[in-house]
GROMACS .gro file of C-alpha atoms in nm:
model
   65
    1UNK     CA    1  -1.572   0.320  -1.681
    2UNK     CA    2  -1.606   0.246  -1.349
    3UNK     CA    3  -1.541   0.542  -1.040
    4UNK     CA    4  -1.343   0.322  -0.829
    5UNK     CA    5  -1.039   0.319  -1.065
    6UNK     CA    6  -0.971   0.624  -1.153
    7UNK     CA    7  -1.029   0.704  -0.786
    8UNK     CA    8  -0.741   0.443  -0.714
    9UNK     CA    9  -0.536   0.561  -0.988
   10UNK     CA   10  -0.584   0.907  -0.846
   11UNK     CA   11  -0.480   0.833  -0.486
   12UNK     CA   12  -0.233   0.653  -0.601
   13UNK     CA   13  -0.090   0.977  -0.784
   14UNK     CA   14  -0.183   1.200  -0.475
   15UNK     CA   15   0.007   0.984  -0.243
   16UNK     CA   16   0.316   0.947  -0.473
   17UNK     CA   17   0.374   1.297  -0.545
   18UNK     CA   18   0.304   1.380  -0.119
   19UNK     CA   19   0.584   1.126  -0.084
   20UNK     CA   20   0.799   1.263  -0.370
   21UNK     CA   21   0.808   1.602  -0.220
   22UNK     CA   22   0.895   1.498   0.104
   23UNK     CA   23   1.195   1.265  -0.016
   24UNK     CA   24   1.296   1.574  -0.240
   25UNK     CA   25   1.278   1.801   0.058
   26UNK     CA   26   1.497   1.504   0.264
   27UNK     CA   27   1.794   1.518  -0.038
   28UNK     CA   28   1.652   1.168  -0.118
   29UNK     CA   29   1.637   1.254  -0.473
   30UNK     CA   30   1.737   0.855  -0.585
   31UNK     CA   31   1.454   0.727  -0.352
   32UNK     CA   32   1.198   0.964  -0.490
   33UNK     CA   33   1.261   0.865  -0.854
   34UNK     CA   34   1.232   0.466  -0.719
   35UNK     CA   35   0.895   0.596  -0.555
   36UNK     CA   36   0.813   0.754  -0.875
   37UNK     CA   37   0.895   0.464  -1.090
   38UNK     CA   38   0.731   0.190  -0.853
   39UNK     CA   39   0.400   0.405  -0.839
   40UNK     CA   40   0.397   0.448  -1.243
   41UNK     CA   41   0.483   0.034  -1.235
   42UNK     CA   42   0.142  -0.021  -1.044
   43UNK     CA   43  -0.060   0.206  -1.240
   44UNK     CA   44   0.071   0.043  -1.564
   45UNK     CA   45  -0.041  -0.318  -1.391
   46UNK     CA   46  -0.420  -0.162  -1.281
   47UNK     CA   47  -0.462  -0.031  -1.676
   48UNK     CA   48  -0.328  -0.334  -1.841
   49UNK     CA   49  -0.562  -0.512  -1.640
   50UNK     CA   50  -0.796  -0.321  -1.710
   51UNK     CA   51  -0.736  -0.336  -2.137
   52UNK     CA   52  -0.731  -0.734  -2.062
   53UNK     CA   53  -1.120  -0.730  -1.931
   54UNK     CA   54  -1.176  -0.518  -2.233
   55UNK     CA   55  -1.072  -0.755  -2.469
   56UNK     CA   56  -1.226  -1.045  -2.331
   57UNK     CA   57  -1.566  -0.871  -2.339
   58UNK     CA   58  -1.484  -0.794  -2.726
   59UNK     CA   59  -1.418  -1.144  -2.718
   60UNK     CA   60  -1.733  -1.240  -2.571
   61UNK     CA   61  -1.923  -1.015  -2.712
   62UNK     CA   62  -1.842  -1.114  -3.070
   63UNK     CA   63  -1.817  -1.507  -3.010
   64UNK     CA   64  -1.471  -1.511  -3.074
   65UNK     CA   65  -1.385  -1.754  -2.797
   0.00000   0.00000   0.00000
């Protein structure tokens, strides 16, 4: 697996929950679930992508195309 994903994946968490607490700490609680939400949307897009290129290489690998 490569380093630079989960290194995305990661920042992306970091940066959500920095934002999170500040929204919380701002009574924003309905903006911090969007942030929330919209953060777990993208990560959900990178991985999907991700099992996509893993099943064309399946493909690929076993001639299936």
């Amino acid at each position: 697996m490569e380093i630079d994903v989960i290194l995305k994946i990661a920042g992306i968490g970091i940066i959500t929950a920095i934002v999170n607490i500040i929204l919380k700490k701002s009574d924003k609680d309905e903006i911090a679930t969007f942030v929330t939400i919209t953060a777990l949307v993208i990560v959900l897009l990178i991985v999907v992508d991700m099992v996509g290129g893993l099943f064309e290489t399946v493909k690929n690998i076993f001639g299936l195309s």
